Amino acid sequence: MYPRNLLLALAAPLAVMAQQAFFASPVVDLPVPEQDLHALSETEFTTFMHPSYPKHRVRVKKTTGWCDTTGAASFTGYIDIDAHHLFFYFFESRNKPAEDPVLMWINGSSAMGLFDELGPCSIGKEEKPIHNPWSWSNNASVFFLDQPVRVGFSYADHGEKRTTSEAAVDFAAFATIFFESFTKFKGLPFHMSGESYAGRYLPEFAAALYDANTLAVTEGRTPVNLQSVIIGNGFTTMLHMCLSSYDLLCTSASVEPLLPISVCVRMKTVMPRCKKWYTASCVNSFDTINCEAAMEFCMQELFFVQGKTGRDPYDLTYPCDSPPNSEVSLCYRESENEHIESYLNRANVRKMLGVDKAVGNFSMSSGQVNMDFAMAGDLMLSSRPHTVELLERGIRVLSYVGTYDWIANWVGNLRSANELEWSGANRFRAAELREWSVQGKKAGIVKSFGPFTFATVDSASHLVPREKPEESLAMLNRWLSEKPL
């Protein structure tokens, strides 16, 4: 059984939940998706369907002007997949939406990424949208997807998705129907992005979409032009995060050493045992019971000692008053998101977005979906094999990490990157770590070969775009332009 504190720690920055309810807003059915998005209604949904997906539909309404005040168009809606209903926000590029790439962002409820990191607006203490000049929509059309069901404003009539593999099926359907319905964007470069547990699910989501493209070609449809996967502060595997916990807490890899020498000595001693047991039970031959036991041992000895530091696990420079004997410091600055919750719970805002009146209060505090995924064994699995297969097929992968983050830290992510076994592995490992800069100032370090790039962002925590908006946007623009960082 996984300790609850770990699951909550993984959930905290991205588990924005809403209660499920049936959606009963008015719709206008359009079986052939050829209408201009700009002609859509602002008061009711228009429903798009496609003959290749008779059990699916997309409900969309126009919401231009509520968040992006530059004049760029925006929309909200649902993708209905059988009994599952995924909510999304979509913002056209501020630059050239008919030409610019399309970017997807997922992190639990995407509202955190939208309003607190990289969207066209943030929500201030006055509970009003504030223009974000560093939005990732400056040169890309961006949709924020509440995935899986039961996060954000997404819901299910019945049934749930409890593993990444199950959720990947819904995502592949969403992406396919999105581009089939919104023909204006069909064929444009598509990039998938997210953070934290995205290190687990994004590679598998991308792999499911890549395979779905094979069906599209068979049916004579235009496949989704999948170009890259962008993972911020990704939680790759428990082993990499446990072993690198020593580096972050006992050396100067991020900040000064934070634990007593006696604790660090014990961590150093048990690291080989943790690696051997985990590798034998979770990697070489997967055994559920033994793998869970290995994870329990590694977490107790190497992971939960972070609670002794008095620091925020998402930002080691931030003081944290943990409860006595806390396993992981759960002091993430959730109070800063209270105004977002309050804004999204306002009746006029929910009506404008198209949220059903029966949906419960929007909350940043529940990690139930993350708990469900973990209890189903999802945390024991790895998407690293999917990353390998994507690289072998030329899909570019960018892994970036803020250097002050502990829970999905840069040392563990770099080791994970170096240990991937793909055709370019040796040359990637041999690649030199060099500085990358923005406006003549060092922004971090980077190494790259072929389709694979790893980069750090100096003095950033778990939420890089929030704390380093200029640097993260420069990184994104270079990546989308296929230029070296």
PDB file of N, CA and C in Angstrom, residues 238-301:
ATOM      1  N   MET A 238       9.994   6.117 -10.119  1.00  0.00           N
ATOM      2  CA  MET A 238      10.237   6.261  -8.691  1.00  0.00           C
ATOM      3  C   MET A 238      11.699   6.014  -8.351  1.00  0.00           C
ATOM      4  N   LEU A 239      12.340   5.069  -9.044  1.00  0.00           N
ATOM      5  CA  LEU A 239      13.738   4.764  -8.758  1.00  0.00           C
ATOM      6  C   LEU A 239      14.619   5.986  -8.989  1.00  0.00           C
ATOM      7  N   HIS A 240      14.463   6.641 -10.128  1.00  0.00           N
ATOM      8  CA  HIS A 240      15.309   7.794 -10.423  1.00  0.00           C
ATOM      9  C   HIS A 240      15.091   8.923  -9.423  1.00  0.00           C
ATOM     10  N   MET A 241      13.851   9.120  -8.991  1.00  0.00           N
ATOM     11  CA  MET A 241      13.580  10.194  -8.044  1.00  0.00           C
ATOM     12  C   MET A 241      14.089   9.841  -6.646  1.00  0.00           C
ATOM     13  N   CYS A 242      13.989   8.565  -6.266  1.00  0.00           N
ATOM     14  CA  CYS A 242      14.495   8.161  -4.956  1.00  0.00           C
ATOM     15  C   CYS A 242      16.010   8.289  -4.874  1.00  0.00           C
ATOM     16  N   LEU A 243      16.705   7.762  -5.869  1.00  0.00           N
ATOM     17  CA  LEU A 243      18.169   7.807  -5.839  1.00  0.00           C
ATOM     18  C   LEU A 243      18.694   9.237  -5.921  1.00  0.00           C
ATOM     19  N   SER A 244      18.059  10.079  -6.706  1.00  0.00           N
ATOM     20  CA  SER A 244      18.522  11.464  -6.837  1.00  0.00           C
ATOM     21  C   SER A 244      18.129  12.318  -5.650  1.00  0.00           C
ATOM     22  N   SER A 245      17.242  11.804  -4.797  1.00  0.00           N
ATOM     23  CA  SER A 245      16.893  12.541  -3.587  1.00  0.00           C
ATOM     24  C   SER A 245      18.138  12.814  -2.755  1.00  0.00           C
ATOM     25  N   TYR A 246      19.053  11.857  -2.723  1.00  0.00           N
ATOM     26  CA  TYR A 246      20.325  12.053  -2.010  1.00  0.00           C
ATOM     27  C   TYR A 246      21.079  13.253  -2.560  1.00  0.00           C
ATOM     28  N   ASP A 247      21.167  13.355  -3.877  1.00  0.00           N
ATOM     29  CA  ASP A 247      21.916  14.454  -4.489  1.00  0.00           C
ATOM     30  C   ASP A 247      21.325  15.812  -4.128  1.00  0.00           C
ATOM     31  N   LEU A 248      19.991  15.883  -4.115  1.00  0.00           N
ATOM     32  CA  LEU A 248      19.329  17.158  -3.851  1.00  0.00           C
ATOM     33  C   LEU A 248      19.373  17.538  -2.380  1.00  0.00           C
ATOM     34  N   LEU A 249      19.365  16.542  -1.484  1.00  0.00           N
ATOM     35  CA  LEU A 249      19.256  16.832  -0.051  1.00  0.00           C
ATOM     36  C   LEU A 249      20.588  16.776   0.686  1.00  0.00           C
ATOM     37  N   CYS A 250      21.585  16.111   0.090  1.00  0.00           N
ATOM     38  CA  CYS A 250      22.848  15.897   0.793  1.00  0.00           C
ATOM     39  C   CYS A 250      24.056  16.515   0.095  1.00  0.00           C
ATOM     40  N   THR A 251      23.874  17.065  -1.090  1.00  0.00           N
ATOM     41  CA  THR A 251      24.971  17.726  -1.796  1.00  0.00           C
ATOM     42  C   THR A 251      24.508  19.116  -2.220  1.00  0.00           C
ATOM     43  N   SER A 252      25.333  19.789  -2.963  1.00  0.00           N
ATOM     44  CA  SER A 252      25.000  21.141  -3.428  1.00  0.00           C
ATOM     45  C   SER A 252      24.492  21.132  -4.863  1.00  0.00           C
ATOM     46  N   ALA A 253      23.830  20.059  -5.272  1.00  0.00           N
ATOM     47  CA  ALA A 253      23.316  19.947  -6.638  1.00  0.00           C
ATOM     48  C   ALA A 253      22.263  21.002  -6.936  1.00  0.00           C
ATOM     49  N   SER A 254      21.538  21.441  -5.913  1.00  0.00           N
ATOM     50  CA  SER A 254      20.513  22.474  -6.085  1.00  0.00           C
ATOM     51  C   SER A 254      20.748  23.628  -5.140  1.00  0.00           C
ATOM     52  N   VAL A 255      20.664  23.342  -3.840  1.00  0.00           N
ATOM     53  CA  VAL A 255      20.967  24.320  -2.801  1.00  0.00           C
ATOM     54  C   VAL A 255      21.997  23.676  -1.880  1.00  0.00           C
ATOM     55  N   GLU A 256      22.224  24.280  -0.726  1.00  0.00           N
ATOM     56  CA  GLU A 256      23.171  23.706   0.223  1.00  0.00           C
ATOM     57  C   GLU A 256      22.611  22.389   0.782  1.00  0.00           C
ATOM     58  N   PRO A 257      23.465  21.495   1.293  1.00  0.00           N
ATOM     59  CA  PRO A 257      22.960  20.257   1.902  1.00  0.00           C
ATOM     60  C   PRO A 257      21.962  20.571   3.009  1.00  0.00           C
ATOM     61  N   LEU A 258      20.851  19.809   3.018  1.00  0.00           N
ATOM     62  CA  LEU A 258      19.751  20.132   3.925  1.00  0.00           C
ATOM     63  C   LEU A 258      19.551  19.120   5.042  1.00  0.00           C
ATOM     64  N   LEU A 259      20.181  17.955   4.965  1.00  0.00           N
ATOM     65  CA  LEU A 259      19.988  16.914   5.974  1.00  0.00           C
ATOM     66  C   LEU A 259      21.254  16.701   6.800  1.00  0.00           C
ATOM     67  N   PRO A 260      21.092  16.203   8.029  1.00  0.00           N
ATOM     68  CA  PRO A 260      22.259  15.895   8.863  1.00  0.00           C
ATOM     69  C   PRO A 260      23.144  14.835   8.211  1.00  0.00           C
ATOM     70  N   ILE A 261      24.421  14.847   8.542  1.00  0.00           N
ATOM     71  CA  ILE A 261      25.369  13.900   7.972  1.00  0.00           C
ATOM     72  C   ILE A 261      24.942  12.464   8.255  1.00  0.00           C
ATOM     73  N   SER A 262      24.436  12.204   9.475  1.00  0.00           N
ATOM     74  CA  SER A 262      24.036  10.842   9.827  1.00  0.00           C
ATOM     75  C   SER A 262      22.945  10.314   8.906  1.00  0.00           C
ATOM     76  N   VAL A 263      21.996  11.170   8.553  1.00  0.00           N
ATOM     77  CA  VAL A 263      20.919  10.764   7.654  1.00  0.00           C
ATOM     78  C   VAL A 263      21.469  10.514   6.256  1.00  0.00           C
ATOM     79  N   CYS A 264      22.347  11.371   5.796  1.00  0.00           N
ATOM     80  CA  CYS A 264      22.919  11.226   4.458  1.00  0.00           C
ATOM     81  C   CYS A 264      23.773   9.964   4.340  1.00  0.00           C
ATOM     82  N   VAL A 265      24.478   9.637   5.414  1.00  0.00           N
ATOM     83  CA  VAL A 265      25.288   8.418   5.401  1.00  0.00           C
ATOM     84  C   VAL A 265      24.386   7.194   5.244  1.00  0.00           C
ATOM     85  N   ARG A 266      23.283   7.173   5.974  1.00  0.00           N
ATOM     86  CA  ARG A 266      22.350   6.046   5.850  1.00  0.00           C
ATOM     87  C   ARG A 266      21.771   5.977   4.439  1.00  0.00           C
ATOM     88  N   MET A 267      21.396   7.126   3.869  1.00  0.00           N
ATOM     89  CA  MET A 267      20.862   7.142   2.507  1.00  0.00           C
ATOM     90  C   MET A 267      21.873   6.566   1.533  1.00  0.00           C
ATOM     91  N   LYS A 268      23.112   6.987   1.667  1.00  0.00           N
ATOM     92  CA  LYS A 268      24.159   6.510   0.767  1.00  0.00           C
ATOM     93  C   LYS A 268      24.334   5.001   0.889  1.00  0.00           C
ATOM     94  N   THR A 269      24.171   4.488   2.096  1.00  0.00           N
ATOM     95  CA  THR A 269      24.367   3.059   2.337  1.00  0.00           C
ATOM     96  C   THR A 269      23.269   2.209   1.700  1.00  0.00           C
ATOM     97  N   VAL A 270      22.025   2.687   1.760  1.00  0.00           N
ATOM     98  CA  VAL A 270      20.901   1.861   1.279  1.00  0.00           C
ATOM     99  C   VAL A 270      20.634   2.043  -0.220  1.00  0.00           C
ATOM    100  N   MET A 271      21.247   3.036  -0.858  1.00  0.00           N
ATOM    101  CA  MET A 271      20.981   3.286  -2.271  1.00  0.00           C
ATOM    102  C   MET A 271      21.252   2.063  -3.164  1.00  0.00           C
ATOM    103  N   PRO A 272      22.384   1.351  -2.995  1.00  0.00           N
ATOM    104  CA  PRO A 272      22.614   0.165  -3.848  1.00  0.00           C
ATOM    105  C   PRO A 272      21.536  -0.907  -3.665  1.00  0.00           C
ATOM    106  N   ARG A 273      21.089  -1.119  -2.410  1.00  0.00           N
ATOM    107  CA  ARG A 273      20.049  -2.115  -2.161  1.00  0.00           C
ATOM    108  C   ARG A 273      18.735  -1.717  -2.824  1.00  0.00           C
ATOM    109  N   CYS A 274      18.394  -0.431  -2.714  1.00  0.00           N
ATOM    110  CA  CYS A 274      17.180   0.078  -3.352  1.00  0.00           C
ATOM    111  C   CYS A 274      17.226  -0.149  -4.858  1.00  0.00           C
ATOM    112  N   LYS A 275      18.321   0.221  -5.461  1.00  0.00           N
ATOM    113  CA  LYS A 275      18.448   0.085  -6.921  1.00  0.00           C
ATOM    114  C   LYS A 275      18.370  -1.372  -7.350  1.00  0.00           C
ATOM    115  N   LYS A 276      19.040  -2.264  -6.620  1.00  0.00           N
ATOM    116  CA  LYS A 276      19.056  -3.682  -6.987  1.00  0.00           C
ATOM    117  C   LYS A 276      17.667  -4.291  -6.866  1.00  0.00           C
ATOM    118  N   TRP A 277      16.984  -4.013  -5.747  1.00  0.00           N
ATOM    119  CA  TRP A 277      15.665  -4.595  -5.499  1.00  0.00           C
ATOM    120  C   TRP A 277      14.633  -4.058  -6.494  1.00  0.00           C
ATOM    121  N   TYR A 278      14.641  -2.744  -6.697  1.00  0.00           N
ATOM    122  CA  TYR A 278      13.684  -2.131  -7.616  1.00  0.00           C
ATOM    123  C   TYR A 278      13.894  -2.642  -9.043  1.00  0.00           C
ATOM    124  N   THR A 279      15.152  -2.700  -9.477  1.00  0.00           N
ATOM    125  CA  THR A 279      15.455  -3.136 -10.837  1.00  0.00           C
ATOM    126  C   THR A 279      15.015  -4.580 -11.068  1.00  0.00           C
ATOM    127  N   ALA A 280      15.256  -5.422 -10.069  1.00  0.00           N
ATOM    128  CA  ALA A 280      14.902  -6.839 -10.210  1.00  0.00           C
ATOM    129  C   ALA A 280      13.392  -7.048 -10.215  1.00  0.00           C
ATOM    130  N   SER A 281      12.659  -6.270  -9.401  1.00  0.00           N
ATOM    131  CA  SER A 281      11.230  -6.525  -9.212  1.00  0.00           C
ATOM    132  C   SER A 281      10.322  -5.673 -10.086  1.00  0.00           C
ATOM    133  N   CYS A 282      10.806  -4.514 -10.521  1.00  0.00           N
ATOM    134  CA  CYS A 282       9.950  -3.579 -11.255  1.00  0.00           C
ATOM    135  C   CYS A 282      10.365  -3.386 -12.707  1.00  0.00           C
ATOM    136  N   VAL A 283      11.591  -3.781 -13.043  1.00  0.00           N
ATOM    137  CA  VAL A 283      12.105  -3.513 -14.388  1.00  0.00           C
ATOM    138  C   VAL A 283      12.403  -4.816 -15.127  1.00  0.00           C
ATOM    139  N   ASN A 284      13.337  -5.585 -14.595  1.00  0.00           N
ATOM    140  CA  ASN A 284      13.766  -6.793 -15.300  1.00  0.00           C
ATOM    141  C   ASN A 284      12.642  -7.812 -15.436  1.00  0.00           C
ATOM    142  N   SER A 285      11.900  -8.040 -14.363  1.00  0.00           N
ATOM    143  CA  SER A 285      10.730  -8.914 -14.403  1.00  0.00           C
ATOM    144  C   SER A 285       9.705  -8.324 -13.447  1.00  0.00           C
ATOM    145  N   PHE A 286       8.629  -7.812 -13.999  1.00  0.00           N
ATOM    146  CA  PHE A 286       7.659  -7.091 -13.178  1.00  0.00           C
ATOM    147  C   PHE A 286       6.841  -8.045 -12.318  1.00  0.00           C
ATOM    148  N   ASP A 287       6.946  -7.844 -11.004  1.00  0.00           N
ATOM    149  CA  ASP A 287       6.188  -8.615 -10.034  1.00  0.00           C
ATOM    150  C   ASP A 287       5.486  -7.616  -9.120  1.00  0.00           C
ATOM    151  N   THR A 288       4.168  -7.577  -9.170  1.00  0.00           N
ATOM    152  CA  THR A 288       3.417  -6.534  -8.482  1.00  0.00           C
ATOM    153  C   THR A 288       3.735  -6.467  -6.994  1.00  0.00           C
ATOM    154  N   ILE A 289       3.705  -7.607  -6.314  1.00  0.00           N
ATOM    155  CA  ILE A 289       3.921  -7.615  -4.866  1.00  0.00           C
ATOM    156  C   ILE A 289       5.343  -7.205  -4.523  1.00  0.00           C
ATOM    157  N   ASN A 290       6.326  -7.801  -5.200  1.00  0.00           N
ATOM    158  CA  ASN A 290       7.717  -7.476  -4.908  1.00  0.00           C
ATOM    159  C   ASN A 290       8.061  -6.054  -5.337  1.00  0.00           C
ATOM    160  N   CYS A 291       7.470  -5.604  -6.446  1.00  0.00           N
ATOM    161  CA  CYS A 291       7.735  -4.238  -6.896  1.00  0.00           C
ATOM    162  C   CYS A 291       7.193  -3.235  -5.883  1.00  0.00           C
ATOM    163  N   GLU A 292       5.994  -3.498  -5.390  1.00  0.00           N
ATOM    164  CA  GLU A 292       5.426  -2.591  -4.390  1.00  0.00           C
ATOM    165  C   GLU A 292       6.274  -2.576  -3.127  1.00  0.00           C
ATOM    166  N   ALA A 293       6.782  -3.740  -2.722  1.00  0.00           N
ATOM    167  CA  ALA A 293       7.640  -3.804  -1.541  1.00  0.00           C
ATOM    168  C   ALA A 293       8.941  -3.047  -1.761  1.00  0.00           C
ATOM    169  N   ALA A 294       9.514  -3.179  -2.951  1.00  0.00           N
ATOM    170  CA  ALA A 294      10.750  -2.461  -3.271  1.00  0.00           C
ATOM    171  C   ALA A 294      10.522  -0.959  -3.251  1.00  0.00           C
ATOM    172  N   MET A 295       9.403  -0.528  -3.833  1.00  0.00           N
ATOM    173  CA  MET A 295       9.084   0.894  -3.832  1.00  0.00           C
ATOM    174  C   MET A 295       8.891   1.418  -2.415  1.00  0.00           C
ATOM    175  N   GLU A 296       8.230   0.633  -1.581  1.00  0.00           N
ATOM    176  CA  GLU A 296       8.005   1.020  -0.190  1.00  0.00           C
ATOM    177  C   GLU A 296       9.341   1.222   0.526  1.00  0.00           C
ATOM    178  N   PHE A 297      10.272   0.290   0.324  1.00  0.00           N
ATOM    179  CA  PHE A 297      11.587   0.384   0.948  1.00  0.00           C
ATOM    180  C   PHE A 297      12.333   1.635   0.468  1.00  0.00           C
ATOM    181  N   CYS A 298      12.367   1.829  -0.846  1.00  0.00           N
ATOM    182  CA  CYS A 298      13.090   2.972  -1.403  1.00  0.00           C
ATOM    183  C   CYS A 298      12.494   4.294  -0.929  1.00  0.00           C
ATOM    184  N   MET A 299      11.175   4.356  -0.905  1.00  0.00           N
ATOM    185  CA  MET A 299      10.524   5.598  -0.497  1.00  0.00           C
ATOM    186  C   MET A 299      10.775   5.903   0.976  1.00  0.00           C
ATOM    187  N   GLN A 300      10.671   4.891   1.821  1.00  0.00           N
ATOM    188  CA  GLN A 300      10.870   5.119   3.251  1.00  0.00           C
ATOM    189  C   GLN A 300      12.297   5.551   3.549  1.00  0.00           C
ATOM    190  N   GLU A 301      13.251   4.956   2.867  1.00  0.00           N
ATOM    191  CA  GLU A 301      14.662   5.233   3.158  1.00  0.00           C
ATOM    192  C   GLU A 301      15.208   6.470   2.450  1.00  0.00           C
TER     193      GLU A 301
END
